[in-house]
XYZ file of C-alpha atoms in Angstrom:
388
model
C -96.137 -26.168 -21.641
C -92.508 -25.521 -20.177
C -89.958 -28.280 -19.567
C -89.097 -27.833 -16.403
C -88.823 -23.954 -15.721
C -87.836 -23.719 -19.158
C -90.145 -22.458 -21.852
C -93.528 -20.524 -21.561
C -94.996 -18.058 -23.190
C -93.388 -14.604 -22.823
C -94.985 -12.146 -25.724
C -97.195 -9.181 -26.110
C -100.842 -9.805 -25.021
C -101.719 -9.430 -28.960
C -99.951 -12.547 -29.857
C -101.675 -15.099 -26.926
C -104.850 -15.319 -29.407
C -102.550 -16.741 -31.934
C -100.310 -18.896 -30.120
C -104.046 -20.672 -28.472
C -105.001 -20.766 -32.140
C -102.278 -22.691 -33.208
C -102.108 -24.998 -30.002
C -105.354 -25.737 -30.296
C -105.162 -26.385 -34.053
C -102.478 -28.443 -33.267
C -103.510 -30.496 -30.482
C -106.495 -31.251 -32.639
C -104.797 -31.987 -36.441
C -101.522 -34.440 -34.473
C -104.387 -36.418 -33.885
C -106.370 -36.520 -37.004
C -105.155 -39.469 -39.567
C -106.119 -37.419 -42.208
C -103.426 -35.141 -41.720
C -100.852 -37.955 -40.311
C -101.601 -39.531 -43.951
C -100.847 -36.416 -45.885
C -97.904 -35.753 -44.116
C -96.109 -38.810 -44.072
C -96.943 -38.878 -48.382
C -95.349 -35.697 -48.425
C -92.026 -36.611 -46.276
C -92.424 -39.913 -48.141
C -92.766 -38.833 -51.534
C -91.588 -35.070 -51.630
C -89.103 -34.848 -49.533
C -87.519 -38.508 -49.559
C -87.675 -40.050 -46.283
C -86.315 -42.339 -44.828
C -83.215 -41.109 -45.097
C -80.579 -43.341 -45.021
C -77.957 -44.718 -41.829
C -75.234 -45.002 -43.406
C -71.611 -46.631 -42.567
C -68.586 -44.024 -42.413
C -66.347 -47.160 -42.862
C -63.572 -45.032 -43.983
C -63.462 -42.183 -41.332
C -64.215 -45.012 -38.836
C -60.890 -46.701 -40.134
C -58.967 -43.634 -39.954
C -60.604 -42.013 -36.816
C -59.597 -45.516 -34.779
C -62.201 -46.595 -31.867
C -66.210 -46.825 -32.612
C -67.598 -47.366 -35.601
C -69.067 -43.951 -36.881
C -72.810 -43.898 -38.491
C -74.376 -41.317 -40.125
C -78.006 -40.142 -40.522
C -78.130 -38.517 -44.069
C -80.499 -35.936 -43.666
C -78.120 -33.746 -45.661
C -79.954 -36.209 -48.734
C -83.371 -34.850 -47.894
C -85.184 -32.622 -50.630
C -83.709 -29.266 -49.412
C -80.249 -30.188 -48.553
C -81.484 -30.488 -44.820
C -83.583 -31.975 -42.032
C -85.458 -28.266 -42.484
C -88.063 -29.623 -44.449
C -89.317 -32.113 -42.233
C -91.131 -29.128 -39.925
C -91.442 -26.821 -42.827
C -93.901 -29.215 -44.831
C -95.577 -30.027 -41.155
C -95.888 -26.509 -40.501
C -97.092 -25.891 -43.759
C -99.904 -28.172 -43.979
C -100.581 -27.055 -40.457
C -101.118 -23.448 -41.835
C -103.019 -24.179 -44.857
C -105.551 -26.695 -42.516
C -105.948 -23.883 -40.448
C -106.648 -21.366 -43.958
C -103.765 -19.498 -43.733
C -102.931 -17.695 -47.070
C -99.309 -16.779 -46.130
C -96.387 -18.388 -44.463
C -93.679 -15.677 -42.564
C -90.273 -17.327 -41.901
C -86.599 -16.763 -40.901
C -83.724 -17.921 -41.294
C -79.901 -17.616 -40.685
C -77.653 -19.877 -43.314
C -80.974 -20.177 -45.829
C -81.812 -23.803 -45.116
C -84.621 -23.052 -43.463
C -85.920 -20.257 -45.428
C -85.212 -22.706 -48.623
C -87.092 -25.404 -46.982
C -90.080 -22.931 -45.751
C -89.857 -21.709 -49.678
C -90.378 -24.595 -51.232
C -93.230 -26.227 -48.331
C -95.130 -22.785 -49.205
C -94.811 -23.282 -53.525
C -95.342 -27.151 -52.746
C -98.790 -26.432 -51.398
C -99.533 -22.725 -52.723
C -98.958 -20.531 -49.954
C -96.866 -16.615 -50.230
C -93.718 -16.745 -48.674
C -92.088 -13.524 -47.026
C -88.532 -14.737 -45.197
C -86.658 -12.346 -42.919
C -82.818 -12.703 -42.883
C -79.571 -10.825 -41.688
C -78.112 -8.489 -44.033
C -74.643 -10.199 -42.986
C -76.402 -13.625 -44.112
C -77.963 -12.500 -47.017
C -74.460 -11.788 -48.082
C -72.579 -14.992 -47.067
C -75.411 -17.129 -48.095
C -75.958 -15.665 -51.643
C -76.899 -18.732 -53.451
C -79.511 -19.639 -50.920
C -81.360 -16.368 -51.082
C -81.167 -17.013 -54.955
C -82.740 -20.552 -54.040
C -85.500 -18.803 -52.265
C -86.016 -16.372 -54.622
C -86.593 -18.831 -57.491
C -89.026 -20.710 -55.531
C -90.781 -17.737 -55.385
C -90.240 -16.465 -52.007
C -89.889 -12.618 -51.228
C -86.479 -11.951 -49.178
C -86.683 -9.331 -47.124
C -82.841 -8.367 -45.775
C -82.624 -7.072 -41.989
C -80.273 -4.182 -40.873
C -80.764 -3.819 -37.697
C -78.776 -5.089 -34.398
C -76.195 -7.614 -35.473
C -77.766 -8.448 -38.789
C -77.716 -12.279 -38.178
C -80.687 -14.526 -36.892
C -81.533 -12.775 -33.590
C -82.590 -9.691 -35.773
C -84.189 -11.726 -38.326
C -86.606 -13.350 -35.878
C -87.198 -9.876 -34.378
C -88.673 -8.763 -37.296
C -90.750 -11.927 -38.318
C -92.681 -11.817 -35.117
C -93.218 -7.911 -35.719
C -94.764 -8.887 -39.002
C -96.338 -11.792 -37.526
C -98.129 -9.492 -34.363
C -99.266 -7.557 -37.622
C -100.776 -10.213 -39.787
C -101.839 -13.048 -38.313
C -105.105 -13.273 -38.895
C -103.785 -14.432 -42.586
C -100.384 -15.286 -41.510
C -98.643 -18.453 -40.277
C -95.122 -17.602 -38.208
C -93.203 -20.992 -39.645
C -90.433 -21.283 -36.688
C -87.322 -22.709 -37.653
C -85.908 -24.624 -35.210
C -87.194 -25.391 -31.312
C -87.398 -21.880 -30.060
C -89.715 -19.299 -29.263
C -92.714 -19.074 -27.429
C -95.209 -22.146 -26.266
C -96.234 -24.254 -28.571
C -93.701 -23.923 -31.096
C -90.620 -25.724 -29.008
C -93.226 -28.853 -29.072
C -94.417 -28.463 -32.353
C -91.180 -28.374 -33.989
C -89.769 -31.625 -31.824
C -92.414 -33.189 -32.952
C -91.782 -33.059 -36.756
C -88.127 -33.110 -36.039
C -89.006 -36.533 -34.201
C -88.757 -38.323 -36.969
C -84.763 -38.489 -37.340
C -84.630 -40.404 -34.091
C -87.088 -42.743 -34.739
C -85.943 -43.913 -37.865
C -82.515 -44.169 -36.467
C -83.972 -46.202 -34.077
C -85.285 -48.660 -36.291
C -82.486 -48.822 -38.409
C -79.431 -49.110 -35.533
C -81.208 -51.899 -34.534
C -81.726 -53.607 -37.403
C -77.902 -53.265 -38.607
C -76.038 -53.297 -35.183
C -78.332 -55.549 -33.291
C -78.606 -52.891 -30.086
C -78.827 -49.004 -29.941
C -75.560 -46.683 -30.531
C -73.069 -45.617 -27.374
C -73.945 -41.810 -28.294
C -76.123 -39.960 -30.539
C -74.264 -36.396 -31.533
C -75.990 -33.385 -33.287
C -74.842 -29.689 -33.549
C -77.181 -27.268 -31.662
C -77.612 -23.662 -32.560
C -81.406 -23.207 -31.866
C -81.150 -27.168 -31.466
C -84.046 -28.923 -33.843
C -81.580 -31.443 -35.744
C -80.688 -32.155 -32.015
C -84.084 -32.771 -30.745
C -85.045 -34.245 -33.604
C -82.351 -36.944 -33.214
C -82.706 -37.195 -29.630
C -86.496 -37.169 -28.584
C -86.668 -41.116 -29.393
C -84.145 -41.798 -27.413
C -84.632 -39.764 -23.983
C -85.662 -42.866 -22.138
C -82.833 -45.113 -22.928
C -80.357 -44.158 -20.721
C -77.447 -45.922 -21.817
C -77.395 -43.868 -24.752
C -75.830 -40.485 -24.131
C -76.882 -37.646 -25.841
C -74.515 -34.813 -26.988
C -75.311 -31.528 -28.347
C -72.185 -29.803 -29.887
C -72.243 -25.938 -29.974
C -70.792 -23.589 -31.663
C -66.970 -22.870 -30.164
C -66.030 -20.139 -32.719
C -62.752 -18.667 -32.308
C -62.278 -19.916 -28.078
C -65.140 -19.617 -25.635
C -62.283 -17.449 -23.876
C -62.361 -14.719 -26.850
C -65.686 -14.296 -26.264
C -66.147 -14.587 -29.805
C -68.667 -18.214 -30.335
C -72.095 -18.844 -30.491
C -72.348 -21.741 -27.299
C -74.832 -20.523 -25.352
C -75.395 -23.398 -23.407
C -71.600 -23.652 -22.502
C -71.175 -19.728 -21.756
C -74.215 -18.419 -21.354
C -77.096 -17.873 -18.643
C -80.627 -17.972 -18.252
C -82.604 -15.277 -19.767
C -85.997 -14.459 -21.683
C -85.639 -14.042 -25.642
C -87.935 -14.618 -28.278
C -91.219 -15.687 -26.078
C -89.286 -18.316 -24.019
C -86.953 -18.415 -20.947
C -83.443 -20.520 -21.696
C -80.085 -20.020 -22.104
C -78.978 -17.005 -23.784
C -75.721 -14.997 -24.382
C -75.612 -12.120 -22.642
C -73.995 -9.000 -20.407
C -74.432 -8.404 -16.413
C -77.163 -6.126 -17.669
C -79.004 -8.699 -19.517
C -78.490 -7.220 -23.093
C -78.113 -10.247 -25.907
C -74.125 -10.489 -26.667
C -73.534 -10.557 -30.633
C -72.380 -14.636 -32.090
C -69.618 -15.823 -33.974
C -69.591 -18.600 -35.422
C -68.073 -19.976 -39.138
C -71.372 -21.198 -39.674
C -74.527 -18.963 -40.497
C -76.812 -21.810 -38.992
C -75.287 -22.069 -35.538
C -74.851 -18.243 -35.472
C -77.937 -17.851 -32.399
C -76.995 -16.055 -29.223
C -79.489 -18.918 -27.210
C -80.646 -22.323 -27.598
C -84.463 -24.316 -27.744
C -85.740 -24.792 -24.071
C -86.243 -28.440 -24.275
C -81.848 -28.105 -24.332
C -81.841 -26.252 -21.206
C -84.043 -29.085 -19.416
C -82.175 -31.586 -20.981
C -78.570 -29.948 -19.665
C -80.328 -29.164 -16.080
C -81.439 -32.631 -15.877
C -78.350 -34.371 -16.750
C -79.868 -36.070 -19.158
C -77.880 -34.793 -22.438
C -74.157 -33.704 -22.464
C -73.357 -29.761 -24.210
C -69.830 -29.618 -25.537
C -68.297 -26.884 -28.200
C -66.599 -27.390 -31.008
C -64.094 -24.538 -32.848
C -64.053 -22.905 -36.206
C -61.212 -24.606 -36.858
C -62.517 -27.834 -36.011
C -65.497 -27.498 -37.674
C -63.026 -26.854 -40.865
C -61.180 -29.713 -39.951
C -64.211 -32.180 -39.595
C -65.566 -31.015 -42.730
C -62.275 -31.660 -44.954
C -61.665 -34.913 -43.329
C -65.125 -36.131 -44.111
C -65.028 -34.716 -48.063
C -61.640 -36.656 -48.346
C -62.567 -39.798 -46.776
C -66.028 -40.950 -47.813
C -66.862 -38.164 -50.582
C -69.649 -36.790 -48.743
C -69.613 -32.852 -48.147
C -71.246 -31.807 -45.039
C -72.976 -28.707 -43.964
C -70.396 -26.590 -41.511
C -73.620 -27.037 -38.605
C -72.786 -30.753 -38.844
C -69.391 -30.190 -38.981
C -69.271 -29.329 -35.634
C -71.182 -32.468 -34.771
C -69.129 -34.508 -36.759
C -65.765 -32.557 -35.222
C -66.820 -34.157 -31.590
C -67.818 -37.527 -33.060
C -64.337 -38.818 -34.113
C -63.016 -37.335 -30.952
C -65.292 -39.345 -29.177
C -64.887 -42.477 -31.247
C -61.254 -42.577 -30.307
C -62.056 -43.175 -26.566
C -64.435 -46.058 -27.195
C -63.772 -49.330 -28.362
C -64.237 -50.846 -32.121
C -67.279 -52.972 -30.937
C -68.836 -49.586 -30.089
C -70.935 -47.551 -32.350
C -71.684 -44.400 -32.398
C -74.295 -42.182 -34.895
C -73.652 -38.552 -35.786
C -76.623 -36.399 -37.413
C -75.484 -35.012 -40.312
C -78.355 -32.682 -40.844
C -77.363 -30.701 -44.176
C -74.995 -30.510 -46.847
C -72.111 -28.405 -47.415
C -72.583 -27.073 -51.190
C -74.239 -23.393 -49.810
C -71.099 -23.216 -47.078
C -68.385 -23.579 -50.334
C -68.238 -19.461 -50.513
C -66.920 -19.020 -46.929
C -64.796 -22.296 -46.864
C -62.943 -21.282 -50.061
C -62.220 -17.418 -48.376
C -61.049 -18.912 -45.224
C -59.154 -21.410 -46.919
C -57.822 -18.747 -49.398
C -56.933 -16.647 -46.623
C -55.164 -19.143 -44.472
């Protein structure tokens, strides 16, 4: 499946066997209300959904304009919306008697989510991650490690996320006839853009329900950080056929999209084939992936989920950038004014959000995804605030 030109299914000829495998699994178990039923106990009773919409009256009141909502999926089992598609893919992989799960992951949420889907329901974990990220994200590797997972550092190329999904499908090209390649986030080859949306889906559709039960109509904008993009999709998909609400992704700015040095590849970059999947990717005249910067591990991706580069095409969803230093910014204000600590990937989100809500009026609402929490981000806020 591609959306629009975007997508397909560009891999070795060793891994098509898998990828029909796991469509056709797939096709067949999103239909089943067997596993419908033991899914939605699990996000129900394991990880703790619904999550909450709750009222920023504070930041509102500061921020002047719209009234600013926010989905809590930073209070999600986890610390993050990654456990919604890590428990789907998980029971996925064990319906389809897979003994082993192989993950990656950039800041850790997902690699602590895929951790504790695969000790939940008694599957090995192996999770690939940049040597750079296993060193600014020491607790979560800890996390992992606890829950049983094996981390396996990754030295090559830039040592971030790029490299660590390198090596996963390497390992994956290896071993799947046991193995289960648990994606991350809406990238990749065919189907795993559409099966990740689709257990991301969730976050719109409860905001959905719940905007309209409290405000009475749906929001003015719905706002989400995008690195690979699945908090975005997530909190979008629901709402692709209202049009009167706009849909903004906010990327990773970094130090200026002039410096070169960000991670907004919808913003800066062009399209490209990476990971299995034509999109948007950074990249030279030549075509060689451009290293990321970002403040944040999670956002740190040199190209963006497929489904984004439709969306952009089409019109349909706005890409914008926000800084480092707005990121920082966002994340103090929010601390300070409703005691809630966000993840530095929401952040960003959050960063564009007040901006926004100070060109619209106070009858206006407006609902920011705040898809993790900020405790695993303390070690590089406290050096760049030390260092200021």
């Amino acid at each position: 499946m591609r959306f629009g030109e975007f997508g397909g299914r560009f891999v070795p000829e060793m891994l098509i066997p898998p990828l029909e495998e796991l469509e056709e699994k797939y096709e067949e178990l999103k239909e089943s209300e067997e596993f419908r039923r033991e899914l939605d106990y699990l996000l129900r009773s394991y990880a703790g959904r619904p999550t909450p919409l709750y009222y920023a009256r504070n930041l509102s009141k500061k921020t002047g304009g719209a009234r600013i909502y926010l989905k809590r999926e930073d209070l999600l089992h986890s610390g993050a919306h990654k456990i919604n598609n890590t428990l789907g893919q998980a029971l996925l992989a064990k319906h389809m008697g897979k003994s082993r799960l192989i993950a990656e992951t950039g800041a850790g949420q997902h690699g602590v989510a895929t951790a504790m889907a695969g000790a939940k329901l008694g599957l090995k974990v192996d999770v690939y991650m940049g040597a750079e990220d296993v060193e600014r994200q020491r607790q979560n590797v800890f996390r992992m490690k606890l829950l049983g997972a094996n981390v396996i550092p990754v030295k090559s190329g830039s040592r971030t996320l790029k490299d660590a999904i390198n090596e996963a499908l390497r390992d994956w090209s290896r071993s799947f006839e046991h193995s289960h390649y648990l994606i991350g986030s809406v990238v990749g080859p065919h189907p795993y853009p559409t099966i990740v949306r689709d257990f991301q889906s969730v976050i719109g559709k409860e905001i959905k329900a719940q905007i309209l039960e409290t405000e009475g109509c749906l929001p003015k904008a719905i706002i989400a950080c995008v690195g690979g993009g699945s908090n975005a999709i997530g909190a979008f998909h629901e709402f692709i056929e209202d049009r009167e609400v706009r849909l903004i992704g906010v990327e990773a700015g970094g130090k200026s999209i002039e410096s070169g040095e960000h991670a907004a590849s919808l913003s800066a970059g062009e399209k490209g084939v990476l990971h299995g999947m034509l999109s948007y990717f950074l990249q030279d005249e030549d075509g060689q992936i451009l290293d990321t910067h970002s403040i944040s591990a999670g956002l740190d991706y040199p190209g963006v989920g497929p489904e984004h580069a439709w969306l952009m095409e089409t019109g349909r969803a706005e890409y914008v950038t926000a800084s480092d230093g707005e990121a920082l910014s966002a994340f103090m204000e929010l601390s300070r004014t409703e005691g809630i600590i966000p993840a530095l990937e929401s952040a960003h989100a959050l960063a564009y959000g007040m901006k926004l809500a100070e060109q619209l009026d106070r009858d206006d609402a407006i609902v920011v995804n705040l898809s993790g929490r900020g405790d695993k981000d303390m070690g590089i806020v406290m050096e760049v605030l030390e260092n200021a």
